[in-house]
PDB file of C-alpha atoms in Angstrom:
ATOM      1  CA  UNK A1303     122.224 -26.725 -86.209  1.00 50.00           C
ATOM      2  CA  UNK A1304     121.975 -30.450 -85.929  1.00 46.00           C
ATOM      3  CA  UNK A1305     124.973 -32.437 -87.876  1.00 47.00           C
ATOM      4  CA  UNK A1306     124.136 -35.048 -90.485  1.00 56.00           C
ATOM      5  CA  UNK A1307     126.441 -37.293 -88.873  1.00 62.00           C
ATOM      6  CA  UNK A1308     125.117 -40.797 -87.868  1.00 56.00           C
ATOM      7  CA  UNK A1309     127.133 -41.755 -84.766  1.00 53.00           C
ATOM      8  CA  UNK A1310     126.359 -45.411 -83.887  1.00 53.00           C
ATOM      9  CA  UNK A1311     126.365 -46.199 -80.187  1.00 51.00           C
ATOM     10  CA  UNK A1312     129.187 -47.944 -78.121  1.00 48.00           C
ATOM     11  CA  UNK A1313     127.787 -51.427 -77.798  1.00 50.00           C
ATOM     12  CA  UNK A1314     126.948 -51.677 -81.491  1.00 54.00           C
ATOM     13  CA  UNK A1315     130.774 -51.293 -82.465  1.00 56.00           C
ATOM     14  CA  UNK A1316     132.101 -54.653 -84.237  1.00 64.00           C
ATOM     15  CA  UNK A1317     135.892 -54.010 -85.092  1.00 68.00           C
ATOM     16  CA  UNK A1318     134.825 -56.894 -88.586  1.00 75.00           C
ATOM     17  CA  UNK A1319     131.658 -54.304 -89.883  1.00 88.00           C
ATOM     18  CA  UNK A1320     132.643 -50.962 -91.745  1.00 91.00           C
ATOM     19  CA  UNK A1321     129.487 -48.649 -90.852  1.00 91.00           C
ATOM     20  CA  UNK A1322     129.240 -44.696 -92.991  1.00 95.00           C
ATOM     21  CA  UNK A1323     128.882 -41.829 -90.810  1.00 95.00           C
ATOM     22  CA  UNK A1324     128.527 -39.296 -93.183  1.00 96.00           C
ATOM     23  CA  UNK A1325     128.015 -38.280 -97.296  1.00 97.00           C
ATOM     24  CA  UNK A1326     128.964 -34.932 -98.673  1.00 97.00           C
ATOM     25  CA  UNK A1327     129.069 -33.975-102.214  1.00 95.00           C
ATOM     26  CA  UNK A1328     131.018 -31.271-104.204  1.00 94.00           C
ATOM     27  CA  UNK A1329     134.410 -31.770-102.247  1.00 97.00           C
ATOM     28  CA  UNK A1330     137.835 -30.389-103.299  1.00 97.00           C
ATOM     29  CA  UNK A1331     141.207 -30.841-103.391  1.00 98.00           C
ATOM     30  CA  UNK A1332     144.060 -28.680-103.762  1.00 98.00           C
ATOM     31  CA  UNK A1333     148.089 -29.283-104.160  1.00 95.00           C
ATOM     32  CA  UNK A1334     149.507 -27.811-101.293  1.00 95.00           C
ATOM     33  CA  UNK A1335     152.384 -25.706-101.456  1.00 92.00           C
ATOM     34  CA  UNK A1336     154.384 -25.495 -98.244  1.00 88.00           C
ATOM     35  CA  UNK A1337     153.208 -23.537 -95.423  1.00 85.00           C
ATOM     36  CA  UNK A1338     154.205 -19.901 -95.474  1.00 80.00           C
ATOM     37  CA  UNK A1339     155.132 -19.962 -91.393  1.00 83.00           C
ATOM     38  CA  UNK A1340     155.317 -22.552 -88.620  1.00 87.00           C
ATOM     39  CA  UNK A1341     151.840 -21.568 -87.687  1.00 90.00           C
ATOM     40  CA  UNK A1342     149.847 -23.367 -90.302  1.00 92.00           C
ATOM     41  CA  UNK A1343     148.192 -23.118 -93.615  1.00 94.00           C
ATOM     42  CA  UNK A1344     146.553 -20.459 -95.474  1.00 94.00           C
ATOM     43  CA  UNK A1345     143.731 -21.849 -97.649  1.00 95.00           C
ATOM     44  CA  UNK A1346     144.357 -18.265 -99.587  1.00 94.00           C
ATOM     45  CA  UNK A1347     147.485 -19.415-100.907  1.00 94.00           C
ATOM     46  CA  UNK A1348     146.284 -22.526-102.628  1.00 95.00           C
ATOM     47  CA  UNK A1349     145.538 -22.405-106.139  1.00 92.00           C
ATOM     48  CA  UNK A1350     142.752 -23.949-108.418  1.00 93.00           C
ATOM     49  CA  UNK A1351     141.277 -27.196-107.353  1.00 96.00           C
ATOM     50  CA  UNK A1352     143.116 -30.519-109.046  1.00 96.00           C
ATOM     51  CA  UNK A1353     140.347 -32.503-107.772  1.00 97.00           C
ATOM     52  CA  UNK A1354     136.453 -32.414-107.752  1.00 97.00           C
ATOM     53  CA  UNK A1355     134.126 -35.389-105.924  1.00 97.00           C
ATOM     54  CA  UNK A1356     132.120 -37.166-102.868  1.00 98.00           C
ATOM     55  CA  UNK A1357     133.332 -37.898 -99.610  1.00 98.00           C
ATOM     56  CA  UNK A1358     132.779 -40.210 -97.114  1.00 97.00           C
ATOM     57  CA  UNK A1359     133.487 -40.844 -93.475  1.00 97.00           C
ATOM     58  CA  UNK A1360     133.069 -44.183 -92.680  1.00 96.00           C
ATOM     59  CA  UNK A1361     134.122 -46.197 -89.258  1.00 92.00           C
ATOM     60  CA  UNK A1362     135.429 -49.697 -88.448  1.00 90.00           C
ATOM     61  CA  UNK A1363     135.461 -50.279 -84.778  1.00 86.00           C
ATOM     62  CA  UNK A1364     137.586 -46.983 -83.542  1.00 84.00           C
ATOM     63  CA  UNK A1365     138.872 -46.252 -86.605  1.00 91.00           C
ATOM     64  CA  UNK A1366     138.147 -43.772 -88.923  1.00 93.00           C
ATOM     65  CA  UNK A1367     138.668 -43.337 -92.478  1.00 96.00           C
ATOM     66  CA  UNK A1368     138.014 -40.363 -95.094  1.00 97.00           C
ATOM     67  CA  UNK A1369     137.331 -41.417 -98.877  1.00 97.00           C
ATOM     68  CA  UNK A1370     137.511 -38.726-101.531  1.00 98.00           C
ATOM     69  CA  UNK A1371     135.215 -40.801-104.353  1.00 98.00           C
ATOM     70  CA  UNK A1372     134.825 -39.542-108.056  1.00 96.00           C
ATOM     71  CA  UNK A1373     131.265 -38.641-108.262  1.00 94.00           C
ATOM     72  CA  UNK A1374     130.400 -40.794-111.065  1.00 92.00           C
ATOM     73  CA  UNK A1375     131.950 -44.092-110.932  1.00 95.00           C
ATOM     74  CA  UNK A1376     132.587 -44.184-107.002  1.00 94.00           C
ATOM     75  CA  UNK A1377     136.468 -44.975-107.545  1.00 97.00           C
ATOM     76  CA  UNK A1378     138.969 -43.919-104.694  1.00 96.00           C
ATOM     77  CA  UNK A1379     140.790 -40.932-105.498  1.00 96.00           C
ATOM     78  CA  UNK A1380     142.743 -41.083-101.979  1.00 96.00           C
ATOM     79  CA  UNK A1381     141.858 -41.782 -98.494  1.00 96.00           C
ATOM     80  CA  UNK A1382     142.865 -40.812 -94.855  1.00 96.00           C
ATOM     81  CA  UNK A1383     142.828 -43.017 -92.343  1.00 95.00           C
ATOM     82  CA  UNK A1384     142.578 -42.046 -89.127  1.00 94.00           C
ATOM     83  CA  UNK A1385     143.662 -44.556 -86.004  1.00 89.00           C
ATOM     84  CA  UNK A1386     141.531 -44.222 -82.867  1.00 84.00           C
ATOM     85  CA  UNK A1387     139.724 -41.492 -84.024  1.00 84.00           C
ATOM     86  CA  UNK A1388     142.731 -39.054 -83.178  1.00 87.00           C
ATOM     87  CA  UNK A1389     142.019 -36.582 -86.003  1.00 91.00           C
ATOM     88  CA  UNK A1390     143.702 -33.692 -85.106  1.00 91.00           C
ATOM     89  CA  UNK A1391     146.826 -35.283 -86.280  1.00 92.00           C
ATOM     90  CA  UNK A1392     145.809 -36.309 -89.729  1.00 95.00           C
ATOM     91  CA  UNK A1393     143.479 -33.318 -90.211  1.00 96.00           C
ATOM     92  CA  UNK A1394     144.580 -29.500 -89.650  1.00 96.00           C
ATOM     93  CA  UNK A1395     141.643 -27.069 -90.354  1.00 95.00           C
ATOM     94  CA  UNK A1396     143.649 -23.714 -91.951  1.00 96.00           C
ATOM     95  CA  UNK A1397     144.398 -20.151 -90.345  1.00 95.00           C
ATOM     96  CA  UNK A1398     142.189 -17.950 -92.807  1.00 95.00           C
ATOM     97  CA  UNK A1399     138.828 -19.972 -93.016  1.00 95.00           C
ATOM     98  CA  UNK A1400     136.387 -23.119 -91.826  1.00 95.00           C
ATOM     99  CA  UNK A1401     135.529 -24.376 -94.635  1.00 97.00           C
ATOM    100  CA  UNK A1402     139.141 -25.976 -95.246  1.00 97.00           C
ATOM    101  CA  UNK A1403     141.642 -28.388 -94.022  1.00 97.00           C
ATOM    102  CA  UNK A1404     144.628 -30.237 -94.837  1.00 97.00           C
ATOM    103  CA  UNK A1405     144.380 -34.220 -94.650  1.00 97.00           C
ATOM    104  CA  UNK A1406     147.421 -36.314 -94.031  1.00 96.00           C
ATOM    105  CA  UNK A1407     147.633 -39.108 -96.509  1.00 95.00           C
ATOM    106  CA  UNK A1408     149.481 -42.260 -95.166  1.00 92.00           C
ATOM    107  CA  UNK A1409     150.404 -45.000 -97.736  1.00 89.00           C
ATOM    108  CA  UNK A1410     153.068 -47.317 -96.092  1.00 87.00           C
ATOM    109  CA  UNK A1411     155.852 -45.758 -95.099  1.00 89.00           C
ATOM    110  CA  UNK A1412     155.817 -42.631 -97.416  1.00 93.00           C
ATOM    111  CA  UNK A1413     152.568 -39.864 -96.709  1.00 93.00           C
ATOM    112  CA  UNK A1414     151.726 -36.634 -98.624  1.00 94.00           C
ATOM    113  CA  UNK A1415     149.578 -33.724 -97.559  1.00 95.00           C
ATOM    114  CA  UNK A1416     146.422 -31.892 -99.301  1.00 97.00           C
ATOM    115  CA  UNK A1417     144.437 -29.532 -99.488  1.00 97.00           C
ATOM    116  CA  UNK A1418     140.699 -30.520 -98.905  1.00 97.00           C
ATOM    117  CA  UNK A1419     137.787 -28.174 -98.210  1.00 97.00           C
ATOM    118  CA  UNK A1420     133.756 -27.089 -99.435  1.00 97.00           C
ATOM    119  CA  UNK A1421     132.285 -24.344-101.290  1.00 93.00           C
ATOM    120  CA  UNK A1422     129.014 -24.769 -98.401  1.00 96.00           C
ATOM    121  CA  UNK A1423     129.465 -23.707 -95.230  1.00 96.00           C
ATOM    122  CA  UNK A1424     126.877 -26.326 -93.591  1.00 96.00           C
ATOM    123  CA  UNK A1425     128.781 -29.340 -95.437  1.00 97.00           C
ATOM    124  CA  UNK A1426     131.903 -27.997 -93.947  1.00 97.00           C
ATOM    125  CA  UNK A1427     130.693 -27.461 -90.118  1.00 97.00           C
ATOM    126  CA  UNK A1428     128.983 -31.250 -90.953  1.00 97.00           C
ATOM    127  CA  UNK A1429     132.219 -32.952 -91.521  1.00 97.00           C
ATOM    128  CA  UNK A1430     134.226 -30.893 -88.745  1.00 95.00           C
ATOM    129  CA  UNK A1431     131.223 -32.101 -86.289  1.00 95.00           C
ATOM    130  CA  UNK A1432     131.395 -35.625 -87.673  1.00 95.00           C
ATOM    131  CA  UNK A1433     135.022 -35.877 -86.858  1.00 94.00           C
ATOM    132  CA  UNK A1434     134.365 -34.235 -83.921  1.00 92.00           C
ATOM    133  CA  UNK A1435     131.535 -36.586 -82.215  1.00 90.00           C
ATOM    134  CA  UNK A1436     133.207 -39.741 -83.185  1.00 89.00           C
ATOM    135  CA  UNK A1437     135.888 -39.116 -81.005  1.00 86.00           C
ATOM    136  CA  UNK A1438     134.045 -37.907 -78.490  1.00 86.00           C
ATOM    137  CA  UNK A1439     131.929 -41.095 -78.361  1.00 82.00           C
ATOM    138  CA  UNK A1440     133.986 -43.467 -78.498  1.00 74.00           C
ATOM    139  CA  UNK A1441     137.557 -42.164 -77.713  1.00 68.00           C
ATOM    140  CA  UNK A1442     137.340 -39.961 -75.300  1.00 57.00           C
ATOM    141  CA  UNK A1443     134.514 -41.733 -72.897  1.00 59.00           C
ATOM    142  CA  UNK A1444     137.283 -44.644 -73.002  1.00 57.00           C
ATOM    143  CA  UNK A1445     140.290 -43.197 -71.989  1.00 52.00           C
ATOM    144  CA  UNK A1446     137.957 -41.217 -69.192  1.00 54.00           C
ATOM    145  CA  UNK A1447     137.102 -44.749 -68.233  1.00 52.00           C
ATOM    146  CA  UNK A1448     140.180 -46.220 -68.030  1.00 55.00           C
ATOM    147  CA  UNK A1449     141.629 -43.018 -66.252  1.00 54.00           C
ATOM    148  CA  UNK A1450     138.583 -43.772 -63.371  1.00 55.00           C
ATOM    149  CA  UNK A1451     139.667 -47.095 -63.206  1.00 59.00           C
ATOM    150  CA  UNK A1452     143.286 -46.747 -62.145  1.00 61.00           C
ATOM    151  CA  UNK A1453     142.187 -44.420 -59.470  1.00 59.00           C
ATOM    152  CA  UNK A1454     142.637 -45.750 -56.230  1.00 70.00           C
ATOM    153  CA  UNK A1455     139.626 -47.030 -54.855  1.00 69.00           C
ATOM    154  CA  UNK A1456     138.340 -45.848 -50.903  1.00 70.00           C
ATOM    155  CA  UNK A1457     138.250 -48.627 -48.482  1.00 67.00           C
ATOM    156  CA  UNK A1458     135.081 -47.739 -46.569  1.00 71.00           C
ATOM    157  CA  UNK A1459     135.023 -51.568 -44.548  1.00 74.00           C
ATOM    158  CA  UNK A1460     135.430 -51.283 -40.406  1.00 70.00           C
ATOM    159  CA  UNK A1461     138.937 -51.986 -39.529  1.00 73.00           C
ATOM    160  CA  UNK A1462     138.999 -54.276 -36.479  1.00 74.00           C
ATOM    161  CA  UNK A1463     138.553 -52.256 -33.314  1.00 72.00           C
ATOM    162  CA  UNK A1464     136.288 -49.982 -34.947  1.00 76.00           C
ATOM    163  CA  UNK A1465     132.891 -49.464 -34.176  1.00 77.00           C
ATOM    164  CA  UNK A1466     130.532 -46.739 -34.818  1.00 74.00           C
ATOM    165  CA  UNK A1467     128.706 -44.421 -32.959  1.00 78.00           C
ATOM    166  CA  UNK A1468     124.927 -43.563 -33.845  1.00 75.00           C
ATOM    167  CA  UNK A1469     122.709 -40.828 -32.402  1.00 77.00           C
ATOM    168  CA  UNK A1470     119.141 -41.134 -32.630  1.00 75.00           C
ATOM    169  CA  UNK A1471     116.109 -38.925 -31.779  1.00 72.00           C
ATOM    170  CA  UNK A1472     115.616 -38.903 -28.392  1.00 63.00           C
ATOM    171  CA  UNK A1473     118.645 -41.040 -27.468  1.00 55.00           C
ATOM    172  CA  UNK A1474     120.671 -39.421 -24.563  1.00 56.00           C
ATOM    173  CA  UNK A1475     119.745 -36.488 -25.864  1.00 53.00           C
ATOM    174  CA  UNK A1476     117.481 -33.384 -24.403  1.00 57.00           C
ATOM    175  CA  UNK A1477     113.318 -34.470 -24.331  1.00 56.00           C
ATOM    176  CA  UNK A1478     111.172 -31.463 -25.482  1.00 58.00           C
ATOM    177  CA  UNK A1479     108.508 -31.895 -22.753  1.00 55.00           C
ATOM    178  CA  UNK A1480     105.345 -30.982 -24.267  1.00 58.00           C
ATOM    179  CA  UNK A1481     103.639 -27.220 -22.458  1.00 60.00           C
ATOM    180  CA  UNK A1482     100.511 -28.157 -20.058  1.00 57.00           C
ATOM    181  CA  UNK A1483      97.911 -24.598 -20.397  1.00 57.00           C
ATOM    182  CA  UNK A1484      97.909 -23.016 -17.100  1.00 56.00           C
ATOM    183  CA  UNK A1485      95.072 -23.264 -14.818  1.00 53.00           C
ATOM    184  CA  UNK A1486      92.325 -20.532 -15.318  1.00 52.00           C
ATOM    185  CA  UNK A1487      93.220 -20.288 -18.744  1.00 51.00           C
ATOM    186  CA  UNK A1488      91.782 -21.695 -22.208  1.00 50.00           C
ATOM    187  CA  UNK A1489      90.847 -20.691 -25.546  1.00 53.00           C
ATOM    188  CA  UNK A1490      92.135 -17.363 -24.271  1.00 52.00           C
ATOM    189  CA  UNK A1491      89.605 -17.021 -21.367  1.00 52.00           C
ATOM    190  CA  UNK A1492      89.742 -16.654 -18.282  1.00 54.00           C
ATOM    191  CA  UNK A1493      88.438 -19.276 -15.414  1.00 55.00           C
ATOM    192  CA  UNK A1494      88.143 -19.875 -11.588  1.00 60.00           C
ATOM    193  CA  UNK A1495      89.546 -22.698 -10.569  1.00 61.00           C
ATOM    194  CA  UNK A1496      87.852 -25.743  -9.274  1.00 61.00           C
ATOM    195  CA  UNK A1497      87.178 -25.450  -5.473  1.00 59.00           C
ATOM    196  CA  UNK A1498      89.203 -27.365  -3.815  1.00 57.00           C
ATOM    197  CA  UNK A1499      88.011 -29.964  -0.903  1.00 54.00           C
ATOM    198  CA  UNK A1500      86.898 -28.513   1.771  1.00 52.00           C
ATOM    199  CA  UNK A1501      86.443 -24.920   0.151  1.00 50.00           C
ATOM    200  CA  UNK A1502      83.980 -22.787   1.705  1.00 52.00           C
ATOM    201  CA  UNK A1503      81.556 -21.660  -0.824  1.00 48.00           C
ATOM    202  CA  UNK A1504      79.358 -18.427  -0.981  1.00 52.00           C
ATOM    203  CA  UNK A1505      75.376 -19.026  -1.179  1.00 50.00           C
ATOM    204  CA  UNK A1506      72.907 -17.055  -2.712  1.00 49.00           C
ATOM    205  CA  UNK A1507      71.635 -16.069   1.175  1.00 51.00           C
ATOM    206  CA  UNK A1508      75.357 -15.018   1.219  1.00 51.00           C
ATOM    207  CA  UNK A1509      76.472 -17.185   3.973  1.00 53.00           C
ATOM    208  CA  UNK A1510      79.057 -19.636   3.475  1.00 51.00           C
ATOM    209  CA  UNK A1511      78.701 -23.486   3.553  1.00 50.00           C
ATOM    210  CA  UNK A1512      81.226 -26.011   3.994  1.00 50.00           C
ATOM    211  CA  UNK A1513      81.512 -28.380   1.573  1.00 47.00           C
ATOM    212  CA  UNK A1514      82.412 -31.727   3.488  1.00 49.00           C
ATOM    213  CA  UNK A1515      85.540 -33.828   2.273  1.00 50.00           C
ATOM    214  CA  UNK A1516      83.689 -37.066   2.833  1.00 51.00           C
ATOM    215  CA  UNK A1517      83.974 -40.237   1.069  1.00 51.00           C
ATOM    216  CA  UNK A1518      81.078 -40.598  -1.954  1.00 54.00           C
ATOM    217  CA  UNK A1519      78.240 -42.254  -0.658  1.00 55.00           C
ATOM    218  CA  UNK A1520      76.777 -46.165  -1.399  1.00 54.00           C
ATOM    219  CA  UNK A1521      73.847 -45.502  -3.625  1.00 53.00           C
ATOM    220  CA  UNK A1522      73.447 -49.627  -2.673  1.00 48.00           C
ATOM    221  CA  UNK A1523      74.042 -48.888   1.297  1.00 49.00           C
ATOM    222  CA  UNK A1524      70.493 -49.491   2.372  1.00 50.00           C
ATOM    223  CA  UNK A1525      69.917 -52.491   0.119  1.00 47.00           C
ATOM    224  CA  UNK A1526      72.681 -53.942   1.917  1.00 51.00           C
ATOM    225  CA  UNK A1527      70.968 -56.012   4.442  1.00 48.00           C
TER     226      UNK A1527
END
């Protein structure tokens, strides 16, 4: 399922321009009583809501803020910022469902915690992904950089003294010499050799004749004087 979340990329960031990521309607709030173990919240032990509305997730440069807006005028009821996208610490989703969480309110020096969820499933797994992908964009790929950066970096350069040593084809290595056919032999049949010089040959009569070893003969000899 694809999130309604509208994540703007990295180089479009401007820390001055407030940018919305994402509109729900038909949020809730609850008074939350204190937790019934060190584990967490139960959404189950929260009463009726106090609170009915819109919310909105809106970003300015790596921060992130949650508005809870009264669905007809558009007054803030309460927000929850969010430095540097770090959520987890300002939003705890409950033990006993996903469709609610408990938001950290910061005003000054003093903060307070509710309860804030949705009656649809979608709008909940929306604003969990919304969270989600903003950090993941531009948070997390930052601190990855920065961690890549204060790796220690490979010197690869040729100290002095050094050389290298290449090996190339055919360099000091073993030559395949290419295989000559054999005499007597191609295409897979069999042939006599050529007679050599000086090779007797046998005639038709059945006697053998010499063949003289010779030098070629002048065709121009007689036209010589």
């Amino acid at each position: 399922r694809v999130s309604h979340c509208h994540i703007v990329m990295a180089d479009e960031l401007d820390p001055d321009v407030e940018y919305v990521l994402l509109n729900k309607r038909d949020a809730k709030v609850y008074q939350v009583p204190p937790a019934a173990s060190a584990s967490g919240h139960k959404a189950a032990d929260w009463k009726e809501a106090i609170w009915r509305g819109n919310v909105r997730i809106v970003g300015r440069g790596k921060e992130l803020t949650i508005r809870l807006l009264d669905s007809g005028s558009g007054s803030l009821f309460a927000q929850c910022v969010i430095p540097e996208g770090a959520y987890e610490r300002y939003v705890e989703r409950v033990l006993d469902s996903s469709r609610y969480w408990v938001l950290k309110i910061v005003n000054g020096q003093r903060h307070a915690f509710i309860g804030f969820g949705f009656s649809d499933r979608n709008d909940a797994f929306d604003f969990n992904a919304c969270l989600a992908d903003f950090k993941a964009t531009f948070i997390d790929k930052v601190h990855e950089a920065k961690a890549a950066e204060a790796l220690p970096k490979k010197d690869l350069s040729l100290k002095e003294g050094q050389t290298i040593t290449v090996n190339l084809p055919g360099k000091g290595g073993r030559r395949r010499v290419p295989q000559v056919p054999q005499a007597g032999y191609a295409g897979g049949v069999s042939l006599a050799p050529p007679p050599s010089t000086g090779t007797a040959l046998q005639t038709s009569s059945g006697k053998a004749t010499e063949i003289a070893t010779t030098a070629p003969e002048d065709d121009f000899a007689d036209f010589a004087d």
